[in-house]
PDB file of C-alpha atoms and ligand atoms in Angstrom:
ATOM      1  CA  UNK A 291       0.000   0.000   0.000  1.00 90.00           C
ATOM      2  CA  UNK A 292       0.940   3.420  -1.247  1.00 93.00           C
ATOM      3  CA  UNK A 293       0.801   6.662   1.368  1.00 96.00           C
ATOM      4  CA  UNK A 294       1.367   9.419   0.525  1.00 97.00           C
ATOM      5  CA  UNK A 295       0.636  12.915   2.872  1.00 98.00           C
ATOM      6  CA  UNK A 296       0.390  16.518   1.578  1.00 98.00           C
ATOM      7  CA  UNK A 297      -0.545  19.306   3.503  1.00 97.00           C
ATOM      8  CA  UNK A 298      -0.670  23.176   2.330  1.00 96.00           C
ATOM      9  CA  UNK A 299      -3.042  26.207   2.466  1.00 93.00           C
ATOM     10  CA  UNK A 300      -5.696  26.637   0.221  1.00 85.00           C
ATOM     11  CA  UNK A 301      -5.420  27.506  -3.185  1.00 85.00           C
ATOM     12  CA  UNK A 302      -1.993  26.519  -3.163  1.00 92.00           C
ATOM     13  CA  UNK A 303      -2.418  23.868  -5.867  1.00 90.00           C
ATOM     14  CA  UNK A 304      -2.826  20.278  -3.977  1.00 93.00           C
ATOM     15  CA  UNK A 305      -6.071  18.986  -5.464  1.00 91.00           C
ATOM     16  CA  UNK A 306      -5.010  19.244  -9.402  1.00 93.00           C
ATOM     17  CA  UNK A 307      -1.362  17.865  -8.110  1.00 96.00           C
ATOM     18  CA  UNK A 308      -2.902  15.077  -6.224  1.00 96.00           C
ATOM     19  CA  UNK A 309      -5.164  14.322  -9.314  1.00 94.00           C
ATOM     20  CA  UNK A 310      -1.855  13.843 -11.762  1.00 96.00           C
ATOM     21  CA  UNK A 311      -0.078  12.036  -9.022  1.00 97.00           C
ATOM     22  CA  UNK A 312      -3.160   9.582  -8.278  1.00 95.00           C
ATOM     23  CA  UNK A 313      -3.996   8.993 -11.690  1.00 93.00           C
ATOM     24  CA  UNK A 314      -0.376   8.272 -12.423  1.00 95.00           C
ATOM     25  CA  UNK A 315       0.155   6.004  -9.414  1.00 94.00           C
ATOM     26  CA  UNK A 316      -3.503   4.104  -9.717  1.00 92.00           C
ATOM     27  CA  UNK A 317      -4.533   5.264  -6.338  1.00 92.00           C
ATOM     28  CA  UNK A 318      -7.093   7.229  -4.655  1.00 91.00           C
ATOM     29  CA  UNK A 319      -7.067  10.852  -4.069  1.00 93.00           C
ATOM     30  CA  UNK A 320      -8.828  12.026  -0.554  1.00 95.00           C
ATOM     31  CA  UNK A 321      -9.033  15.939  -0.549  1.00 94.00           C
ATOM     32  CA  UNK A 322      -9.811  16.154   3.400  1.00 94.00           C
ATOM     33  CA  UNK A 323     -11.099  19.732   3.075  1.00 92.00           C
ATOM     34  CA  UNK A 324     -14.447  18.833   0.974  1.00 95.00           C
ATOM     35  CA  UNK A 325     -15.310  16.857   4.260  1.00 97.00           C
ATOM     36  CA  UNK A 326     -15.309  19.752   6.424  1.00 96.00           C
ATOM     37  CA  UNK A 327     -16.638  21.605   4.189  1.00 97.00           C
ATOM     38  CA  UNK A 328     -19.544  19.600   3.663  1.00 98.00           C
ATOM     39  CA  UNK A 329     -19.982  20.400   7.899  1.00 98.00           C
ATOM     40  CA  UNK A 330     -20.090  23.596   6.820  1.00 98.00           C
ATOM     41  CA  UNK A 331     -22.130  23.574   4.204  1.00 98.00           C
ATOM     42  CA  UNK A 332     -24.630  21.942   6.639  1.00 98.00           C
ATOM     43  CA  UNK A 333     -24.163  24.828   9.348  1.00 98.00           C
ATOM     44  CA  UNK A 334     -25.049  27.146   6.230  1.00 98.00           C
ATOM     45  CA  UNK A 335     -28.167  25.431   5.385  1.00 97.00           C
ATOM     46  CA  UNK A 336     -29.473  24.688   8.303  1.00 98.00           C
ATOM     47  CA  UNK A 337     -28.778  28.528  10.181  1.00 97.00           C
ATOM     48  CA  UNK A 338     -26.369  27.296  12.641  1.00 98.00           C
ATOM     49  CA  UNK A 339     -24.354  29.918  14.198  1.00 98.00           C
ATOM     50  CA  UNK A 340     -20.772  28.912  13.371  1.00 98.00           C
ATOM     51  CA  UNK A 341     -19.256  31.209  15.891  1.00 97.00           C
ATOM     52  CA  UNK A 342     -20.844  28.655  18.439  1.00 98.00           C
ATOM     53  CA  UNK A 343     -18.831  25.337  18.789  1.00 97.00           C
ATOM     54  CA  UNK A 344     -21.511  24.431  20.940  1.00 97.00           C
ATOM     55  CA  UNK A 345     -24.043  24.279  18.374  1.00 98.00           C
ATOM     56  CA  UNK A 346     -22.270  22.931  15.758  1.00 98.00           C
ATOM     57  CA  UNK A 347     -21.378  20.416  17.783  1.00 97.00           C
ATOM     58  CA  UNK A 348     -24.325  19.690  18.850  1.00 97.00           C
ATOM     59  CA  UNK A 349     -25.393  19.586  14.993  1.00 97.00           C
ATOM     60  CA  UNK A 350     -22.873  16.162  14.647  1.00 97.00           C
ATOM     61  CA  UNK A 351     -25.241  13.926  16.003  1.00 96.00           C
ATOM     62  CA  UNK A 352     -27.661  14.777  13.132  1.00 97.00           C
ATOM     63  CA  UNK A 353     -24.630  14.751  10.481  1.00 97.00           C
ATOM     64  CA  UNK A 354     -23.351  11.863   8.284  1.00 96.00           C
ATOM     65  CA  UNK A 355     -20.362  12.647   5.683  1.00 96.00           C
ATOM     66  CA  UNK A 356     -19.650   9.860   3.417  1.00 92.00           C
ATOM     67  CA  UNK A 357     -17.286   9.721   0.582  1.00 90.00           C
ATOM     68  CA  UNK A 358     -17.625   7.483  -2.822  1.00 87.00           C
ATOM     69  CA  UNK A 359     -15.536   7.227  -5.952  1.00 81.00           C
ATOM     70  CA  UNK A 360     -17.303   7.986  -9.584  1.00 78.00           C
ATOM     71  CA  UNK A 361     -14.476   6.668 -11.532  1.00 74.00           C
ATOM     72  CA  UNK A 362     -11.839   7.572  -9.307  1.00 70.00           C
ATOM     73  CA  UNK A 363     -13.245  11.129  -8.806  1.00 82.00           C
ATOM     74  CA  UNK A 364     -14.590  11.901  -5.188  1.00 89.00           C
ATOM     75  CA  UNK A 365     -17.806  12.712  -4.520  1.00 93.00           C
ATOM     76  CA  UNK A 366     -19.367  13.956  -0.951  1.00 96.00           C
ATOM     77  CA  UNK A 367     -22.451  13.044   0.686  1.00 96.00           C
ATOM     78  CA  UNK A 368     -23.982  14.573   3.283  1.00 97.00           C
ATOM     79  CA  UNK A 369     -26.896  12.822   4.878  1.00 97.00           C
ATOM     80  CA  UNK A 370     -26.814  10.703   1.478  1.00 96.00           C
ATOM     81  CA  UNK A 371     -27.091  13.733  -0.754  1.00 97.00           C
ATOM     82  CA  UNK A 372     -24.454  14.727  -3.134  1.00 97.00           C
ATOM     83  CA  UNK A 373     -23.212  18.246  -1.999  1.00 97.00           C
ATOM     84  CA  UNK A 374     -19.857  17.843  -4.070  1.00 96.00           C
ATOM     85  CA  UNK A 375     -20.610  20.553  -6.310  1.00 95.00           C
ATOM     86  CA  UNK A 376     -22.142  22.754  -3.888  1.00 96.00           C
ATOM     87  CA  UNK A 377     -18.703  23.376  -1.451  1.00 96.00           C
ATOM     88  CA  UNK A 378     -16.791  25.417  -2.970  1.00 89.00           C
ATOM     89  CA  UNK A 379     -19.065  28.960  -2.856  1.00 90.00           C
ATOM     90  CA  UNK A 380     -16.432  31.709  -0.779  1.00 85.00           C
ATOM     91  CA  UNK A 381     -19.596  31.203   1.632  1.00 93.00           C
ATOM     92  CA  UNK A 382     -18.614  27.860   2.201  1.00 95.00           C
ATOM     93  CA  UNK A 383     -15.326  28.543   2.748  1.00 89.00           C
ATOM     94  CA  UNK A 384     -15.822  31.090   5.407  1.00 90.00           C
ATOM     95  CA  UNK A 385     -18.096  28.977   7.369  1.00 96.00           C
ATOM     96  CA  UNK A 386     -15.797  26.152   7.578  1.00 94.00           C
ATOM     97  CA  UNK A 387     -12.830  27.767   8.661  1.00 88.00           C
ATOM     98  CA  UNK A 388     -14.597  28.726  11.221  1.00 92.00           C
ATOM     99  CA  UNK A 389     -15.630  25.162  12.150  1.00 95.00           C
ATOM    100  CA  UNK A 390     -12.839  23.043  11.325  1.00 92.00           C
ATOM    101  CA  UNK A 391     -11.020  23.878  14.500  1.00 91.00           C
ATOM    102  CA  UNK A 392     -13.562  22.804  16.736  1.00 94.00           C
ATOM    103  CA  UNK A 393     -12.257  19.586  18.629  1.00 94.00           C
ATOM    104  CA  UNK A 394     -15.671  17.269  17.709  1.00 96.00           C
ATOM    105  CA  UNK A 395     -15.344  17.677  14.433  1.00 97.00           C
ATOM    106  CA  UNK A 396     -11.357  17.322  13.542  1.00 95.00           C
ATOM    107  CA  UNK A 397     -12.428  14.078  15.615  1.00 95.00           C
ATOM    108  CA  UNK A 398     -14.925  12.938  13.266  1.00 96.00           C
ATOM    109  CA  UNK A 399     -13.230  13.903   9.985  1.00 96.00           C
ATOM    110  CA  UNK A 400     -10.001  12.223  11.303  1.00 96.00           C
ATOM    111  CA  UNK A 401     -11.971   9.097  11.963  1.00 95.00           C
ATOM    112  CA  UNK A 402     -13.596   8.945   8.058  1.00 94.00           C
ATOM    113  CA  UNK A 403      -9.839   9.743   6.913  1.00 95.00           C
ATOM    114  CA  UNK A 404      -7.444   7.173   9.005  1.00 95.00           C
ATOM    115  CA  UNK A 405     -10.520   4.619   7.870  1.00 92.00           C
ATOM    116  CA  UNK A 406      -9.746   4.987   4.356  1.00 90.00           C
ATOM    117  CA  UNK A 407      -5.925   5.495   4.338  1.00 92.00           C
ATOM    118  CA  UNK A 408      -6.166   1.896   6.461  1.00 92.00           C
ATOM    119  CA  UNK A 409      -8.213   0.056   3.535  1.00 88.00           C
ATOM    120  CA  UNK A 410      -6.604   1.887   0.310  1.00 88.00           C
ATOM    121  CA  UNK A 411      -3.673   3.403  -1.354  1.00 92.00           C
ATOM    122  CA  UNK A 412      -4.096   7.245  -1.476  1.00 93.00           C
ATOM    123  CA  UNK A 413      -2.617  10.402  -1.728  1.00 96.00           C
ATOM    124  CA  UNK A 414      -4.442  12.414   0.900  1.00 97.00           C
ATOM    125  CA  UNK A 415      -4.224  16.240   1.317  1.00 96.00           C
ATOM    126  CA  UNK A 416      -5.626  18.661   3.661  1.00 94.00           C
ATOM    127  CA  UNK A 417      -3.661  20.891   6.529  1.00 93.00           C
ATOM    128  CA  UNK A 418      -2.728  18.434   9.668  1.00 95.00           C
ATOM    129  CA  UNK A 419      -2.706  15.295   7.420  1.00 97.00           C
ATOM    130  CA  UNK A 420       1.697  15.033   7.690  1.00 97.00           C
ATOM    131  CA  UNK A 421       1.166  16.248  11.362  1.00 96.00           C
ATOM    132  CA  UNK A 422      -1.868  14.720  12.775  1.00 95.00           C
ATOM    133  CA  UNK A 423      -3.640  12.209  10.453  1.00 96.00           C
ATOM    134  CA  UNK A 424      -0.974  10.208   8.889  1.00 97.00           C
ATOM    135  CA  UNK A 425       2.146  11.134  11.195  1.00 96.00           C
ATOM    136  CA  UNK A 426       3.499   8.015   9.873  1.00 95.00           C
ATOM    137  CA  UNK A 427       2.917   8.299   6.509  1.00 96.00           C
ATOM    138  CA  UNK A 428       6.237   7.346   4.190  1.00 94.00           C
ATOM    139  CA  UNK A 429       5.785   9.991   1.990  1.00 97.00           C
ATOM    140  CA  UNK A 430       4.902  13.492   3.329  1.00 98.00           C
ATOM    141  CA  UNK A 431       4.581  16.761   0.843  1.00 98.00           C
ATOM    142  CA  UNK A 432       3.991  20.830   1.897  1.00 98.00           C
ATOM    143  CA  UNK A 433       2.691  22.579  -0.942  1.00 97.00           C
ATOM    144  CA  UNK A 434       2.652  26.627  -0.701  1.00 97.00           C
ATOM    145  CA  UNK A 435       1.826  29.216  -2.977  1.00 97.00           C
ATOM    146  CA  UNK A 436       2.141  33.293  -2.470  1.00 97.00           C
ATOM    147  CA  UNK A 437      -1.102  34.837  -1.488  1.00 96.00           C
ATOM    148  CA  UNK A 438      -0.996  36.998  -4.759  1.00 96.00           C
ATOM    149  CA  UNK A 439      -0.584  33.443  -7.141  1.00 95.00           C
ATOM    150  CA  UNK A 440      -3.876  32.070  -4.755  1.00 94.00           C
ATOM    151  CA  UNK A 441      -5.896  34.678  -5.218  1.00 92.00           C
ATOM    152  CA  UNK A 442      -5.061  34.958  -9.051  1.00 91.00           C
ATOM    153  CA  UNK A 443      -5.880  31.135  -8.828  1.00 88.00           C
ATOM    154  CA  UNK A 444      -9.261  31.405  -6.829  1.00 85.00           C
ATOM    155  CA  UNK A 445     -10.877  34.263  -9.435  1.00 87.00           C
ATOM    156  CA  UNK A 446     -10.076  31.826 -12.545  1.00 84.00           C
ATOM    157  CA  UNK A 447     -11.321  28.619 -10.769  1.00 75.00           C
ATOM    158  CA  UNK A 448     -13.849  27.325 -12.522  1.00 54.00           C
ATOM    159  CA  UNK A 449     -15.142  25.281  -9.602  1.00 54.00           C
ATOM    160  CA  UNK A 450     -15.889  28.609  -7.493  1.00 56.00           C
ATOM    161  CA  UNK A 451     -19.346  29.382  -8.461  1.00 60.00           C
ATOM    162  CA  UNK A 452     -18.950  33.764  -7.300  1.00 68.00           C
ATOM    163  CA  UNK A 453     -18.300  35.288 -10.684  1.00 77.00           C
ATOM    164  CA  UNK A 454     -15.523  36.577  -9.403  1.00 80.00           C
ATOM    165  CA  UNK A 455     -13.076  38.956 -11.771  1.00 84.00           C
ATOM    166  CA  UNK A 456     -10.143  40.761 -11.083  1.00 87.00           C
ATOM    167  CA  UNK A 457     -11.792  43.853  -9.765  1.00 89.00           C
ATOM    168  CA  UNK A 458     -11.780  41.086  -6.691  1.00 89.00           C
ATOM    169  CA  UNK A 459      -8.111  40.949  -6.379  1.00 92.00           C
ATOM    170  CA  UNK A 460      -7.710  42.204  -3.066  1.00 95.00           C
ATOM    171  CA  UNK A 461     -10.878  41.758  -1.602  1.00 93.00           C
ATOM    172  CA  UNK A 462      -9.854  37.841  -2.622  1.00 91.00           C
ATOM    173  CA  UNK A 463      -6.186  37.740  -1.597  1.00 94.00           C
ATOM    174  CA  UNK A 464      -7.172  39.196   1.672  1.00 95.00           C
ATOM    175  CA  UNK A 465      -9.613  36.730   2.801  1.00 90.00           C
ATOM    176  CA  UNK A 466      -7.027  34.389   1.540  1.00 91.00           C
ATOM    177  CA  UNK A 467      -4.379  35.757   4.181  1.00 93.00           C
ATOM    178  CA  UNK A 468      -6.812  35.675   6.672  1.00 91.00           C
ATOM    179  CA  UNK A 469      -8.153  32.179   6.361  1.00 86.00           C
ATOM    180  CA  UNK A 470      -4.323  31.421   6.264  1.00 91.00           C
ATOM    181  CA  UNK A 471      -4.330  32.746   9.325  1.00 92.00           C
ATOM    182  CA  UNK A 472      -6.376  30.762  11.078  1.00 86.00           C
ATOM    183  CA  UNK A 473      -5.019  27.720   9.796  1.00 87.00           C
ATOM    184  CA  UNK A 474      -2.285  28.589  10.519  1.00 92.00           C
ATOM    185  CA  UNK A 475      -2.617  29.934  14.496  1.00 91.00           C
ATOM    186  CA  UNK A 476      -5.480  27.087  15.762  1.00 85.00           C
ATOM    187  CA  UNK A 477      -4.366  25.636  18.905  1.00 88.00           C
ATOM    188  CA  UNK A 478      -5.707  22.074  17.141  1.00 87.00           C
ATOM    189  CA  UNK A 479      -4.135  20.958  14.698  1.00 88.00           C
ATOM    190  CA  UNK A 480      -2.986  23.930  13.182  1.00 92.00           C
ATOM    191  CA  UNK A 481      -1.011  23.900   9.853  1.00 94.00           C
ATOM    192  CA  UNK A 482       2.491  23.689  10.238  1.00 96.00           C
ATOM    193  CA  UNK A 483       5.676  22.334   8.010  1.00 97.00           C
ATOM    194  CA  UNK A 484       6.629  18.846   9.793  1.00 97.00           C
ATOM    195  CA  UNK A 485      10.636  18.176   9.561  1.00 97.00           C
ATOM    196  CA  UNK A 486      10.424  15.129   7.395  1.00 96.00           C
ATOM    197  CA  UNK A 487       8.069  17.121   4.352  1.00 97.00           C
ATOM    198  CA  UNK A 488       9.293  18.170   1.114  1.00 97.00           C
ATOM    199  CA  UNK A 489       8.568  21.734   0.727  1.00 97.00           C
ATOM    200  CA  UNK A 490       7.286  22.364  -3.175  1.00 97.00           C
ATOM    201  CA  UNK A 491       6.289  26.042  -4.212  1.00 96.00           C
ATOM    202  CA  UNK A 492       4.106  26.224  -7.139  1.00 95.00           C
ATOM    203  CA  UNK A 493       4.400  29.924  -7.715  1.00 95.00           C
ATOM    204  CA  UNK A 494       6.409  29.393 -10.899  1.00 94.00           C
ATOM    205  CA  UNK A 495       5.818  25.833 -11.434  1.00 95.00           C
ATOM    206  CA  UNK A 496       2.936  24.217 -13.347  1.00 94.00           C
ATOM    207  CA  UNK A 497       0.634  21.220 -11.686  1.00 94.00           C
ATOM    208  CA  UNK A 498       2.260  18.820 -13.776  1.00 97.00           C
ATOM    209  CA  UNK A 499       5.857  19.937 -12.958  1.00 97.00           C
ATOM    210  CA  UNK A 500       5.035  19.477  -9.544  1.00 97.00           C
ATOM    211  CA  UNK A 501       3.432  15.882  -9.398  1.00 97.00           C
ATOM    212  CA  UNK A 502       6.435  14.718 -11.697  1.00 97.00           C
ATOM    213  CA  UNK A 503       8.602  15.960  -8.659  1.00 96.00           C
ATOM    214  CA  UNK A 504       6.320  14.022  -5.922  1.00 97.00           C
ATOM    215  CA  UNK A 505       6.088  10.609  -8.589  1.00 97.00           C
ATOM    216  CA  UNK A 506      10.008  10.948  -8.436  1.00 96.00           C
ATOM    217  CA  UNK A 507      10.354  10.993  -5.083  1.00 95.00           C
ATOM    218  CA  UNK A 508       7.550   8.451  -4.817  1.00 95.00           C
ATOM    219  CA  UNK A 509       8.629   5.969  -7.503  1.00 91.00           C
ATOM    220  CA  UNK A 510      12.506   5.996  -6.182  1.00 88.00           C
ATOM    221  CA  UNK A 511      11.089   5.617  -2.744  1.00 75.00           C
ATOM    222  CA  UNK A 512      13.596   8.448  -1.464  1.00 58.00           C
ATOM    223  CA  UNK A 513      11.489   9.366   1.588  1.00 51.00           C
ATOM    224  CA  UNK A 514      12.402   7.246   4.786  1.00 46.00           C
ATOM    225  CA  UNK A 515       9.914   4.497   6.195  1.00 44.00           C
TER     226      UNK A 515
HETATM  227  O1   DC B 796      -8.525  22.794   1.416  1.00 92.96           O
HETATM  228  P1   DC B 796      -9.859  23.545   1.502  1.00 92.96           P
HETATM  229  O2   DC B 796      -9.736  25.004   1.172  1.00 92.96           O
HETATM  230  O3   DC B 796     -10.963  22.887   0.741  1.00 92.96           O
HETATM  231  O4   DC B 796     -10.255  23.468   3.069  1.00 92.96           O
HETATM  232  C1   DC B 796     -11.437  24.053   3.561  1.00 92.96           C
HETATM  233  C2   DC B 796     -11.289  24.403   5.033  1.00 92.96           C
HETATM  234  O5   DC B 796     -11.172  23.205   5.811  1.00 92.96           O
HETATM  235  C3   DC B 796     -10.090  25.282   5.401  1.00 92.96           C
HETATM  236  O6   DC B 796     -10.531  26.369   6.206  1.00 92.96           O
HETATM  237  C4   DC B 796      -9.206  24.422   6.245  1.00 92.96           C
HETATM  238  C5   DC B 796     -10.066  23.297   6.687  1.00 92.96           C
HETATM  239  N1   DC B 796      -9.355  22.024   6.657  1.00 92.96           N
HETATM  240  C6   DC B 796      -8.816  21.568   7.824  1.00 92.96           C
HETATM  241  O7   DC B 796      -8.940  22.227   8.859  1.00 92.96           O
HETATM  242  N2   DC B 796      -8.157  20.369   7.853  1.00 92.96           N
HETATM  243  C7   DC B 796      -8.009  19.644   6.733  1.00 92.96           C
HETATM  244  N3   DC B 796      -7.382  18.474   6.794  1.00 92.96           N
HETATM  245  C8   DC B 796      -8.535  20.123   5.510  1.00 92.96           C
HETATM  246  C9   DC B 796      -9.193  21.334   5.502  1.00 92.96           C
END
């Protein structure tokens, strides 16, 4: 069994490099952040005050995130709906930074994520996944971008459904910064650079570049056990 653990802010690049790399490899790509955002999304819908951990933990008990694979691409239930095209809104975003740091649910998302790293090959990416989820992973990966490259990135993703342009820029790349962050300065599992990681920045690199440089390091099995 192949795994491999990447961890980097958002917008950064990880989900199109974990697509190459999985494709290439024949594995399964687990992008940890469309399962708290589907808690989020759930908060949204449902009026929960995110500011409250209480209440959104609370809202757990009535919650169930599941994952499936449509040939090889993931897909996100919540409460056996497919929400996987409805995560992505800046909304969505907000709301579940905001959550994610509550205790309950890193517990819960943890729990769906060690489950499937234990019965498949993957390349998993999220923010504590080298630190927290797969601390023993053989192959560990930080991927970082500039704020400036992000928020360029963000306004010409397809998948964000805001109609953003560039008039955006800052309002964008600001947001960005701040989400960072908060990511960054959570007392739970907040995102950090472990030791043992390869640091990749994709400023100047394309997607492809950079998954030939993780299949390298992958396929000559550099990293140690
Ligand atoms: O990677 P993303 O932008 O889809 O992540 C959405 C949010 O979820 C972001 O605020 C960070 C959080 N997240 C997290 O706390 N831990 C993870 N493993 C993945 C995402």
């Amino acid at each position: 069994m192949i795994t491999i653990a990447l961890d980097g802010p958002s917008g950064a690049g990880k989900s199109t490099v974990c697509d190459i790399v999985a494709e290439r490899l024949g594995i399964s790509h687990l992008n940890t952040g469309a399962l708290y955002r589907a808690i989020g999304l759930y908060v949204m819908q449902n009026n929960i005050d995110p500011r409250s951990k209480d209440s959104v933990e609370n809202a757990l008990n009535r919650i169930d995130v599941d994952l499936n694979f449509d040939k090889g691409v993931q897909r996100v239930l919540l409460n056996g709906t497919d929400v996987t095209d409805e995560l992505y809104s800046m909304a969505v975003s907000d709301v579940t930074s905001t959550i994610s740091p509550y205790p309950m649910v890193r517990t819960y998302i943890t729990g769906i994520q060690r489950k499937i790293a234990g019965k498949y090959s993957v390349i998993m990416e999220g923010r504590d996944i080298t630190s927290e989820v797969l601390p023993n992973a053989k192959y560990k990966f930080y991927i970082d971008a500039s704020s400036d490259v992000r928020a360029l990135r963000r306004i010409n993703d397809n998948k964000n459904k805001d109609n953003l342009s560039l008039d955006d820029f800052d309002r964008i790349k600001a947001e960005i910064e701040e989400r960072d962050r908060r990511d960054k300065t959570r007392d739970i599992s907040p995102l950090v650079i472990v030791p043992d990681a390869v640091y990749i920045n994709t400023d100047k690199t394309t997607a492809e570049e950079v998954a030939e440089q993780i299949l390298d390091i992958v396929r000559g099995g550099e990293c140690e056990e």
